[in-house]
Amino acid sequence: MLHQESNRNSRPPSNFLQENTNLPSSHGHWRQTICEWGYDVVDHFKFNREVVEIFMNYLDRYVSSTLSKGVNLSRRSFQLVAVSSLYLSMKLHGEADDPKKMVKTIDMSTFVKLSRNIFPEETIEEMELDILFTLDWRMNPPTMARFITDFFELFPSRPPAVLIERSRYVAEMSVCVASLSIEQRPSVVAFSAILNAMDSMNMMSLQHEIYQVFLDNIERATSLSKKMSKIEEVRAMLNNMCPIPTDDVTLSLEDSNDSFLSIYNHTLRTEHFASGKTSP
């Protein structure tokens, strides 16, 4: 997935917001409002929240491509692209947030209602095809959510559930912020979110050693280090956007495996990750 992340076709150009002076001043507000709406829709239908990150990737890439051709988008056109992008992402990546839950089938009529009947089915279908062709049918972008999942595969024992949830929460909030989700690489934001979540939790000395092994594994696999200036910059941005108060949670020994054998064996998984054999 690191290789996929470096592919310029999988993400919008990081500087497209600064370079496109034709963007209306309200674009940032439109984008944030649409992103929050996406989370409301996904939560209502009980889909995995990663769908919103993918939907925003489609939206940002389409807007970037359109602007590069000298075509401006009105607010109505932006709404149409957003509705159609969410429909696409839910169809292609609409896994349930809990495998045991039944997921409703999302049909086009539902999205016509979601658009308050502003856009008829035919219009949404036409835009759906336009998005697919504009994005060259590259509909599986790298996401912060997937990086967080893969990074925790490098944890030397069973990672604490509260740490995973806090990391995901911070990453999800960053999707609505263009300076993070567009201008920064997903792997960098994901790693920064994990570091911020770790700092919010109290850890005993033994657990601190295990966490250090975790960070060393990530650095070996990805070259990402908490000492990197880019990581420090993104962590500060995340803290400013979504501060996590330090609490009194002290993880129990049940959440840590202090077996040296476990840590040694985990190195094999680190090498597997670094070799690029993780799921795309």
PDB file of C-alpha atoms in Angstrom:
ATOM      1  CA  MET A   1       0.000   0.000   0.000  1.00  0.00           C
ATOM      2  CA  LEU A   2       2.971   2.331   0.477  1.00  0.00           C
ATOM      3  CA  HIS A   3       3.734   1.907  -3.213  1.00  0.00           C
ATOM      4  CA  GLN A   4       0.113   2.625  -4.068  1.00  0.00           C
ATOM      5  CA  GLU A   5       0.237   5.758  -1.924  1.00  0.00           C
ATOM      6  CA  SER A   6       3.117   7.102  -4.005  1.00  0.00           C
ATOM      7  CA  ASN A   7       1.079   6.709  -7.189  1.00  0.00           C
ATOM      8  CA  ARG A   8      -0.053  10.210  -8.137  1.00  0.00           C
ATOM      9  CA  ASN A   9      -3.263   8.809  -9.630  1.00  0.00           C
ATOM     10  CA  SER A  10      -4.484   7.442  -6.305  1.00  0.00           C
ATOM     11  CA  ARG A  11      -4.735  10.833  -4.569  1.00  0.00           C
ATOM     12  CA  PRO A  12      -5.365  14.442  -5.573  1.00  0.00           C
ATOM     13  CA  PRO A  13      -2.229  16.586  -5.963  1.00  0.00           C
ATOM     14  CA  SER A  14      -1.259  17.796  -2.501  1.00  0.00           C
ATOM     15  CA  ASN A  15      -1.003  21.397  -3.716  1.00  0.00           C
ATOM     16  CA  PHE A  16      -4.105  21.595  -5.893  1.00  0.00           C
ATOM     17  CA  LEU A  17      -5.989  23.786  -3.413  1.00  0.00           C
ATOM     18  CA  GLN A  18      -3.211  26.394  -3.353  1.00  0.00           C
ATOM     19  CA  GLU A  19      -2.602  26.371  -7.098  1.00  0.00           C
ATOM     20  CA  ASN A  20      -6.235  26.665  -8.175  1.00  0.00           C
ATOM     21  CA  THR A  21      -7.178  30.283  -7.655  1.00  0.00           C
ATOM     22  CA  ASN A  22     -10.516  29.638  -9.358  1.00  0.00           C
ATOM     23  CA  LEU A  23     -11.781  27.719  -6.339  1.00  0.00           C
ATOM     24  CA  PRO A  24     -14.514  29.677  -4.565  1.00  0.00           C
ATOM     25  CA  SER A  25     -13.580  30.929  -1.111  1.00  0.00           C
ATOM     26  CA  SER A  26     -16.387  28.812   0.300  1.00  0.00           C
ATOM     27  CA  HIS A  27     -14.933  25.545  -1.050  1.00  0.00           C
ATOM     28  CA  GLY A  28     -13.380  24.591   2.295  1.00  0.00           C
ATOM     29  CA  HIS A  29     -16.727  25.052   4.023  1.00  0.00           C
ATOM     30  CA  TRP A  30     -18.543  23.069   1.312  1.00  0.00           C
ATOM     31  CA  ARG A  31     -16.026  20.267   1.651  1.00  0.00           C
ATOM     32  CA  GLN A  32     -16.268  20.053   5.430  1.00  0.00           C
ATOM     33  CA  THR A  33     -20.068  20.140   5.350  1.00  0.00           C
ATOM     34  CA  ILE A  34     -20.181  17.372   2.732  1.00  0.00           C
ATOM     35  CA  CYS A  35     -17.714  15.262   4.734  1.00  0.00           C
ATOM     36  CA  GLU A  36     -19.771  15.561   7.922  1.00  0.00           C
ATOM     37  CA  TRP A  37     -22.897  14.694   5.934  1.00  0.00           C
ATOM     38  CA  GLY A  38     -21.116  11.602   4.620  1.00  0.00           C
ATOM     39  CA  TYR A  39     -20.431  10.384   8.147  1.00  0.00           C
ATOM     40  CA  ASP A  40     -24.093  10.935   9.057  1.00  0.00           C
ATOM     41  CA  VAL A  41     -25.233   8.863   6.081  1.00  0.00           C
ATOM     42  CA  VAL A  42     -22.709   6.069   6.645  1.00  0.00           C
ATOM     43  CA  ASP A  43     -23.540   5.854  10.345  1.00  0.00           C
ATOM     44  CA  HIS A  44     -27.260   5.790   9.580  1.00  0.00           C
ATOM     45  CA  PHE A  45     -26.851   2.794   7.269  1.00  0.00           C
ATOM     46  CA  LYS A  46     -24.278   1.182   9.596  1.00  0.00           C
ATOM     47  CA  PHE A  47     -21.460   1.049   7.066  1.00  0.00           C
ATOM     48  CA  ASN A  48     -17.777   1.073   7.915  1.00  0.00           C
ATOM     49  CA  ARG A  49     -16.666   4.702   8.318  1.00  0.00           C
ATOM     50  CA  GLU A  50     -13.718   4.158   5.960  1.00  0.00           C
ATOM     51  CA  VAL A  51     -16.313   4.601   3.206  1.00  0.00           C
ATOM     52  CA  VAL A  52     -16.300   8.345   3.914  1.00  0.00           C
ATOM     53  CA  GLU A  53     -12.548   8.616   3.463  1.00  0.00           C
ATOM     54  CA  ILE A  54     -12.833   6.813   0.124  1.00  0.00           C
ATOM     55  CA  PHE A  55     -15.778   8.975  -0.928  1.00  0.00           C
ATOM     56  CA  MET A  56     -13.815  12.152  -0.144  1.00  0.00           C
ATOM     57  CA  ASN A  57     -10.879  10.806  -2.133  1.00  0.00           C
ATOM     58  CA  TYR A  58     -13.166  10.412  -5.160  1.00  0.00           C
ATOM     59  CA  LEU A  59     -14.578  13.897  -4.644  1.00  0.00           C
ATOM     60  CA  ASP A  60     -11.199  15.608  -4.250  1.00  0.00           C
ATOM     61  CA  ARG A  61      -9.674  13.820  -7.233  1.00  0.00           C
ATOM     62  CA  TYR A  62     -12.640  14.662  -9.440  1.00  0.00           C
ATOM     63  CA  VAL A  63     -12.596  18.333  -8.411  1.00  0.00           C
ATOM     64  CA  SER A  64      -8.838  18.485  -8.993  1.00  0.00           C
ATOM     65  CA  SER A  65      -9.155  16.913 -12.433  1.00  0.00           C
ATOM     66  CA  THR A  66     -12.012  19.232 -13.407  1.00  0.00           C
ATOM     67  CA  LEU A  67     -10.160  22.349 -12.308  1.00  0.00           C
ATOM     68  CA  SER A  68      -7.036  21.254 -14.187  1.00  0.00           C
ATOM     69  CA  LYS A  69      -9.136  21.382 -17.362  1.00  0.00           C
ATOM     70  CA  GLY A  70     -10.177  24.948 -16.649  1.00  0.00           C
ATOM     71  CA  VAL A  71     -13.724  23.997 -15.655  1.00  0.00           C
ATOM     72  CA  ASN A  72     -15.203  25.548 -12.519  1.00  0.00           C
ATOM     73  CA  LEU A  73     -17.751  23.742 -10.379  1.00  0.00           C
ATOM     74  CA  SER A  74     -20.811  25.515  -9.069  1.00  0.00           C
ATOM     75  CA  ARG A  75     -22.167  24.630  -5.662  1.00  0.00           C
ATOM     76  CA  ARG A  76     -24.903  22.560  -7.287  1.00  0.00           C
ATOM     77  CA  SER A  77     -22.363  20.656  -9.406  1.00  0.00           C
ATOM     78  CA  PHE A  78     -20.223  20.084  -6.314  1.00  0.00           C
ATOM     79  CA  GLN A  79     -23.241  18.622  -4.526  1.00  0.00           C
ATOM     80  CA  LEU A  80     -23.967  16.334  -7.472  1.00  0.00           C
ATOM     81  CA  VAL A  81     -20.381  15.047  -7.542  1.00  0.00           C
ATOM     82  CA  ALA A  82     -20.530  14.509  -3.769  1.00  0.00           C
ATOM     83  CA  VAL A  83     -23.795  12.554  -3.850  1.00  0.00           C
ATOM     84  CA  SER A  84     -22.580  10.415  -6.747  1.00  0.00           C
ATOM     85  CA  SER A  85     -19.170   9.824  -5.126  1.00  0.00           C
ATOM     86  CA  LEU A  86     -20.759   8.667  -1.886  1.00  0.00           C
ATOM     87  CA  TYR A  87     -23.080   6.376  -3.825  1.00  0.00           C
ATOM     88  CA  LEU A  88     -20.097   4.860  -5.610  1.00  0.00           C
ATOM     89  CA  SER A  89     -18.026   4.376  -2.476  1.00  0.00           C
ATOM     90  CA  MET A  90     -20.889   2.731  -0.618  1.00  0.00           C
ATOM     91  CA  LYS A  91     -21.533   0.365  -3.522  1.00  0.00           C
ATOM     92  CA  LEU A  92     -17.869  -0.565  -3.915  1.00  0.00           C
ATOM     93  CA  HIS A  93     -16.676  -0.460  -0.299  1.00  0.00           C
ATOM     94  CA  GLY A  94     -19.820  -0.585   1.809  1.00  0.00           C
ATOM     95  CA  GLU A  95     -18.807  -3.205   4.330  1.00  0.00           C
ATOM     96  CA  ALA A  96     -20.743  -3.263   7.573  1.00  0.00           C
ATOM     97  CA  ASP A  97     -19.055  -1.797  10.633  1.00  0.00           C
ATOM     98  CA  ASP A  98     -19.904  -5.067  12.374  1.00  0.00           C
ATOM     99  CA  PRO A  99     -19.837  -8.288  10.285  1.00  0.00           C
ATOM    100  CA  LYS A 100     -22.710  -9.637  12.394  1.00  0.00           C
ATOM    101  CA  LYS A 101     -25.033  -6.806  11.419  1.00  0.00           C
ATOM    102  CA  MET A 102     -27.270  -6.907   8.409  1.00  0.00           C
ATOM    103  CA  VAL A 103     -26.651  -4.052   5.994  1.00  0.00           C
ATOM    104  CA  LYS A 104     -29.475  -2.515   4.039  1.00  0.00           C
ATOM    105  CA  THR A 105     -29.172  -2.517   0.288  1.00  0.00           C
ATOM    106  CA  ILE A 106     -28.596   1.021  -0.913  1.00  0.00           C
ATOM    107  CA  ASP A 107     -30.445   1.725  -4.129  1.00  0.00           C
ATOM    108  CA  MET A 108     -30.531   4.786  -6.321  1.00  0.00           C
ATOM    109  CA  SER A 109     -33.923   5.921  -5.052  1.00  0.00           C
ATOM    110  CA  THR A 110     -32.408   6.287  -1.581  1.00  0.00           C
ATOM    111  CA  PHE A 111     -29.805   8.679  -2.920  1.00  0.00           C
ATOM    112  CA  VAL A 112     -32.424  10.669  -4.793  1.00  0.00           C
ATOM    113  CA  LYS A 113     -34.092  11.223  -1.423  1.00  0.00           C
ATOM    114  CA  LEU A 114     -30.754  12.049   0.193  1.00  0.00           C
ATOM    115  CA  SER A 115     -30.285  14.771  -2.417  1.00  0.00           C
ATOM    116  CA  ARG A 116     -33.750  16.077  -1.487  1.00  0.00           C
ATOM    117  CA  ASN A 117     -34.934  15.159  -4.973  1.00  0.00           C
ATOM    118  CA  ILE A 118     -32.748  17.885  -6.468  1.00  0.00           C
ATOM    119  CA  PHE A 119     -31.039  15.320  -8.704  1.00  0.00           C
ATOM    120  CA  PRO A 120     -33.039  12.661 -10.576  1.00  0.00           C
ATOM    121  CA  GLU A 121     -31.723   9.128 -10.872  1.00  0.00           C
ATOM    122  CA  GLU A 122     -30.564   9.638 -14.459  1.00  0.00           C
ATOM    123  CA  THR A 123     -28.436  12.628 -13.466  1.00  0.00           C
ATOM    124  CA  ILE A 124     -26.746  10.740 -10.629  1.00  0.00           C
ATOM    125  CA  GLU A 125     -26.105   7.750 -12.891  1.00  0.00           C
ATOM    126  CA  GLU A 126     -24.543   9.964 -15.551  1.00  0.00           C
ATOM    127  CA  MET A 127     -22.281  11.617 -12.984  1.00  0.00           C
ATOM    128  CA  GLU A 128     -21.357   8.213 -11.578  1.00  0.00           C
ATOM    129  CA  LEU A 129     -20.035   7.177 -14.996  1.00  0.00           C
ATOM    130  CA  ASP A 130     -18.277  10.506 -15.423  1.00  0.00           C
ATOM    131  CA  ILE A 131     -16.502   9.998 -12.091  1.00  0.00           C
ATOM    132  CA  LEU A 132     -15.415   6.474 -13.023  1.00  0.00           C
ATOM    133  CA  PHE A 133     -13.924   7.612 -16.328  1.00  0.00           C
ATOM    134  CA  THR A 134     -12.389  10.778 -14.867  1.00  0.00           C
ATOM    135  CA  LEU A 135     -10.664   8.741 -12.159  1.00  0.00           C
ATOM    136  CA  ASP A 136      -9.594   6.162 -14.735  1.00  0.00           C
ATOM    137  CA  TRP A 137     -11.456   3.463 -12.796  1.00  0.00           C
ATOM    138  CA  ARG A 138      -8.929   3.663  -9.944  1.00  0.00           C
ATOM    139  CA  MET A 139     -11.408   3.197  -7.122  1.00  0.00           C
ATOM    140  CA  ASN A 140      -9.312   1.576  -4.382  1.00  0.00           C
ATOM    141  CA  PRO A 141      -7.243   4.420  -2.920  1.00  0.00           C
ATOM    142  CA  PRO A 142      -4.941   4.009   0.080  1.00  0.00           C
ATOM    143  CA  THR A 143      -6.641   5.210   3.244  1.00  0.00           C
ATOM    144  CA  MET A 144      -5.635   6.249   6.725  1.00  0.00           C
ATOM    145  CA  ALA A 145      -8.037   3.652   8.084  1.00  0.00           C
ATOM    146  CA  ARG A 146      -6.292   0.844   6.206  1.00  0.00           C
ATOM    147  CA  PHE A 147      -2.848   2.073   7.262  1.00  0.00           C
ATOM    148  CA  ILE A 148      -3.921   2.083  10.912  1.00  0.00           C
ATOM    149  CA  THR A 149      -5.146  -1.493  10.563  1.00  0.00           C
ATOM    150  CA  ASP A 150      -1.888  -2.563   8.914  1.00  0.00           C
ATOM    151  CA  PHE A 151       0.279  -0.692  11.414  1.00  0.00           C
ATOM    152  CA  PHE A 152      -1.382  -2.485  14.327  1.00  0.00           C
ATOM    153  CA  GLU A 153      -0.502  -5.780  12.658  1.00  0.00           C
ATOM    154  CA  LEU A 154       3.035  -4.811  13.659  1.00  0.00           C
ATOM    155  CA  PHE A 155       2.141  -4.583  17.351  1.00  0.00           C
ATOM    156  CA  PRO A 156       4.174  -7.179  19.287  1.00  0.00           C
ATOM    157  CA  SER A 157       1.109  -8.411  21.182  1.00  0.00           C
ATOM    158  CA  ARG A 158      -2.634  -7.875  21.107  1.00  0.00           C
ATOM    159  CA  PRO A 159      -3.050  -4.083  20.781  1.00  0.00           C
ATOM    160  CA  PRO A 160      -5.384  -2.438  23.312  1.00  0.00           C
ATOM    161  CA  ALA A 161      -8.808  -1.834  21.804  1.00  0.00           C
ATOM    162  CA  VAL A 162      -8.991   1.681  23.275  1.00  0.00           C
ATOM    163  CA  LEU A 163      -5.756   2.625  21.503  1.00  0.00           C
ATOM    164  CA  ILE A 164      -7.068   1.415  18.162  1.00  0.00           C
ATOM    165  CA  GLU A 165     -10.360   3.247  18.586  1.00  0.00           C
ATOM    166  CA  ARG A 166      -8.707   6.516  19.561  1.00  0.00           C
ATOM    167  CA  SER A 167      -6.345   6.304  16.613  1.00  0.00           C
ATOM    168  CA  ARG A 168      -9.217   5.684  14.218  1.00  0.00           C
ATOM    169  CA  TYR A 169     -11.256   8.510  15.687  1.00  0.00           C
ATOM    170  CA  VAL A 170      -8.497  11.077  15.193  1.00  0.00           C
ATOM    171  CA  ALA A 171      -7.879   9.875  11.633  1.00  0.00           C
ATOM    172  CA  GLU A 172     -11.588  10.010  10.815  1.00  0.00           C
ATOM    173  CA  MET A 173     -11.832  13.604  12.002  1.00  0.00           C
ATOM    174  CA  SER A 174      -8.884  14.577   9.800  1.00  0.00           C
ATOM    175  CA  VAL A 175     -10.732  13.437   6.661  1.00  0.00           C
ATOM    176  CA  CYS A 176     -12.846  16.607   6.823  1.00  0.00           C
ATOM    177  CA  VAL A 177      -9.754  18.845   6.987  1.00  0.00           C
ATOM    178  CA  ALA A 178      -8.200  19.479   3.568  1.00  0.00           C
ATOM    179  CA  SER A 179      -4.813  20.475   4.972  1.00  0.00           C
ATOM    180  CA  LEU A 180      -4.539  16.961   6.418  1.00  0.00           C
ATOM    181  CA  SER A 181      -6.442  14.624   4.109  1.00  0.00           C
ATOM    182  CA  ILE A 182      -5.288  16.247   0.859  1.00  0.00           C
ATOM    183  CA  GLU A 183      -1.936  17.824   1.618  1.00  0.00           C
ATOM    184  CA  GLN A 184      -0.533  14.970   3.752  1.00  0.00           C
ATOM    185  CA  ARG A 185       0.074  11.319   2.901  1.00  0.00           C
ATOM    186  CA  PRO A 186      -2.421   8.888   4.492  1.00  0.00           C
ATOM    187  CA  SER A 187       0.383   6.852   6.083  1.00  0.00           C
ATOM    188  CA  VAL A 188       1.796   9.976   7.769  1.00  0.00           C
ATOM    189  CA  VAL A 189      -1.582  11.027   9.182  1.00  0.00           C
ATOM    190  CA  ALA A 190      -2.337   7.469  10.304  1.00  0.00           C
ATOM    191  CA  PHE A 191       0.992   7.117  12.113  1.00  0.00           C
ATOM    192  CA  SER A 192       0.614  10.567  13.680  1.00  0.00           C
ATOM    193  CA  ALA A 193      -2.883   9.672  14.886  1.00  0.00           C
ATOM    194  CA  ILE A 194      -1.507   6.535  16.561  1.00  0.00           C
ATOM    195  CA  LEU A 195       1.247   8.520  18.280  1.00  0.00           C
ATOM    196  CA  ASN A 196      -1.230  11.080  19.582  1.00  0.00           C
ATOM    197  CA  ALA A 197      -3.504   8.323  20.849  1.00  0.00           C
ATOM    198  CA  MET A 198      -0.563   6.670  22.603  1.00  0.00           C
ATOM    199  CA  ASP A 199       0.363   9.932  24.312  1.00  0.00           C
ATOM    200  CA  SER A 200      -3.153  10.230  25.707  1.00  0.00           C
ATOM    201  CA  MET A 201      -2.825   6.978  27.658  1.00  0.00           C
ATOM    202  CA  ASN A 202      -0.864   6.090  30.758  1.00  0.00           C
ATOM    203  CA  MET A 203       1.523   3.196  30.271  1.00  0.00           C
ATOM    204  CA  MET A 204       3.506   1.135  32.729  1.00  0.00           C
ATOM    205  CA  SER A 205       7.231   0.669  32.086  1.00  0.00           C
ATOM    206  CA  LEU A 206       6.792  -2.826  30.674  1.00  0.00           C
ATOM    207  CA  GLN A 207       4.131  -1.600  28.286  1.00  0.00           C
ATOM    208  CA  HIS A 208       6.357   1.308  27.314  1.00  0.00           C
ATOM    209  CA  GLU A 209       8.980  -1.187  26.166  1.00  0.00           C
ATOM    210  CA  ILE A 210       6.396  -3.013  24.073  1.00  0.00           C
ATOM    211  CA  TYR A 211       5.202   0.237  22.552  1.00  0.00           C
ATOM    212  CA  GLN A 212       8.786   1.064  21.641  1.00  0.00           C
ATOM    213  CA  VAL A 213       9.089  -2.277  19.857  1.00  0.00           C
ATOM    214  CA  PHE A 214       5.882  -1.372  18.013  1.00  0.00           C
ATOM    215  CA  LEU A 215       7.341   1.949  16.866  1.00  0.00           C
ATOM    216  CA  ASP A 216      10.615   0.282  15.873  1.00  0.00           C
ATOM    217  CA  ASN A 217       8.667  -2.244  13.791  1.00  0.00           C
ATOM    218  CA  ILE A 218       6.839   0.537  11.975  1.00  0.00           C
ATOM    219  CA  GLU A 219      10.067   2.395  11.298  1.00  0.00           C
ATOM    220  CA  ARG A 220      11.709  -0.728   9.876  1.00  0.00           C
ATOM    221  CA  ALA A 221       8.725  -1.437   7.675  1.00  0.00           C
ATOM    222  CA  THR A 222       7.923   2.066   6.477  1.00  0.00           C
ATOM    223  CA  SER A 223      10.818   4.410   7.428  1.00  0.00           C
ATOM    224  CA  LEU A 224       8.335   6.475   9.439  1.00  0.00           C
ATOM    225  CA  SER A 225       9.726   7.743  12.732  1.00  0.00           C
ATOM    226  CA  LYS A 226       8.192   9.873  15.464  1.00  0.00           C
ATOM    227  CA  LYS A 227      11.316  12.074  15.258  1.00  0.00           C
ATOM    228  CA  MET A 228      10.630  13.129  11.672  1.00  0.00           C
ATOM    229  CA  SER A 229       9.793  16.823  11.297  1.00  0.00           C
ATOM    230  CA  LYS A 230       6.830  15.981   9.048  1.00  0.00           C
ATOM    231  CA  ILE A 231       5.403  13.667  11.709  1.00  0.00           C
ATOM    232  CA  GLU A 232       5.839  16.341  14.375  1.00  0.00           C
ATOM    233  CA  GLU A 233       4.114  18.871  12.117  1.00  0.00           C
ATOM    234  CA  VAL A 234       1.135  16.616  11.408  1.00  0.00           C
ATOM    235  CA  ARG A 235       0.839  15.607  15.061  1.00  0.00           C
ATOM    236  CA  ALA A 236       0.605  19.273  16.018  1.00  0.00           C
ATOM    237  CA  MET A 237      -2.078  19.820  13.385  1.00  0.00           C
ATOM    238  CA  LEU A 238      -4.049  16.832  14.686  1.00  0.00           C
ATOM    239  CA  ASN A 239      -3.728  18.013  18.278  1.00  0.00           C
ATOM    240  CA  ASN A 240      -4.991  21.422  17.277  1.00  0.00           C
ATOM    241  CA  MET A 241      -7.906  19.928  15.355  1.00  0.00           C
ATOM    242  CA  CYS A 242      -8.815  17.081  17.706  1.00  0.00           C
ATOM    243  CA  PRO A 243      -7.001  17.174  21.064  1.00  0.00           C
ATOM    244  CA  ILE A 244      -7.198  13.971  23.088  1.00  0.00           C
ATOM    245  CA  PRO A 245      -7.179  14.703  26.829  1.00  0.00           C
ATOM    246  CA  THR A 246      -4.745  12.568  28.803  1.00  0.00           C
ATOM    247  CA  ASP A 247      -6.772  10.249  30.998  1.00  0.00           C
ATOM    248  CA  ASP A 248      -6.177   7.869  33.845  1.00  0.00           C
ATOM    249  CA  VAL A 249      -6.432   4.712  31.745  1.00  0.00           C
ATOM    250  CA  THR A 250      -3.618   2.375  32.676  1.00  0.00           C
ATOM    251  CA  LEU A 251      -3.566  -0.681  30.483  1.00  0.00           C
ATOM    252  CA  SER A 252      -3.597  -4.038  32.232  1.00  0.00           C
ATOM    253  CA  LEU A 253      -0.990  -6.695  31.707  1.00  0.00           C
ATOM    254  CA  GLU A 254      -3.636  -8.689  29.851  1.00  0.00           C
ATOM    255  CA  ASP A 255      -3.291  -6.187  27.029  1.00  0.00           C
ATOM    256  CA  SER A 256       0.447  -6.768  26.756  1.00  0.00           C
ATOM    257  CA  ASN A 257       2.508  -9.822  25.998  1.00  0.00           C
ATOM    258  CA  ASP A 258       5.963  -9.495  27.495  1.00  0.00           C
ATOM    259  CA  SER A 259       7.206 -12.683  25.903  1.00  0.00           C
ATOM    260  CA  PHE A 260      10.492 -12.122  24.111  1.00  0.00           C
ATOM    261  CA  LEU A 261       9.512 -14.994  21.844  1.00  0.00           C
ATOM    262  CA  SER A 262       6.363 -13.116  20.833  1.00  0.00           C
ATOM    263  CA  ILE A 263       8.375  -9.979  20.058  1.00  0.00           C
ATOM    264  CA  TYR A 264      10.942 -11.985  18.105  1.00  0.00           C
ATOM    265  CA  ASN A 265       8.286 -13.771  16.087  1.00  0.00           C
ATOM    266  CA  HIS A 266       6.621 -10.461  15.374  1.00  0.00           C
ATOM    267  CA  THR A 267       9.716  -9.351  13.499  1.00  0.00           C
ATOM    268  CA  LEU A 268       8.758 -11.860  10.831  1.00  0.00           C
ATOM    269  CA  ARG A 269       5.455 -10.049  10.342  1.00  0.00           C
ATOM    270  CA  THR A 270       7.333  -6.751  10.125  1.00  0.00           C
ATOM    271  CA  GLU A 271       9.483  -8.116   7.320  1.00  0.00           C
ATOM    272  CA  HIS A 272       6.340  -9.415   5.609  1.00  0.00           C
ATOM    273  CA  PHE A 273       4.811  -5.912   5.796  1.00  0.00           C
ATOM    274  CA  ALA A 274       7.970  -4.276   4.462  1.00  0.00           C
ATOM    275  CA  SER A 275       8.057  -6.669   1.519  1.00  0.00           C
ATOM    276  CA  GLY A 276       4.786  -5.247   0.259  1.00  0.00           C
ATOM    277  CA  LYS A 277       2.768  -8.421   0.769  1.00  0.00           C
ATOM    278  CA  THR A 278      -0.012  -6.800   2.795  1.00  0.00           C
ATOM    279  CA  SER A 279      -3.475  -6.458   1.352  1.00  0.00           C
ATOM    280  CA  PRO A 280      -3.775  -3.637  -1.190  1.00  0.00           C
TER     281      PRO A 280
END
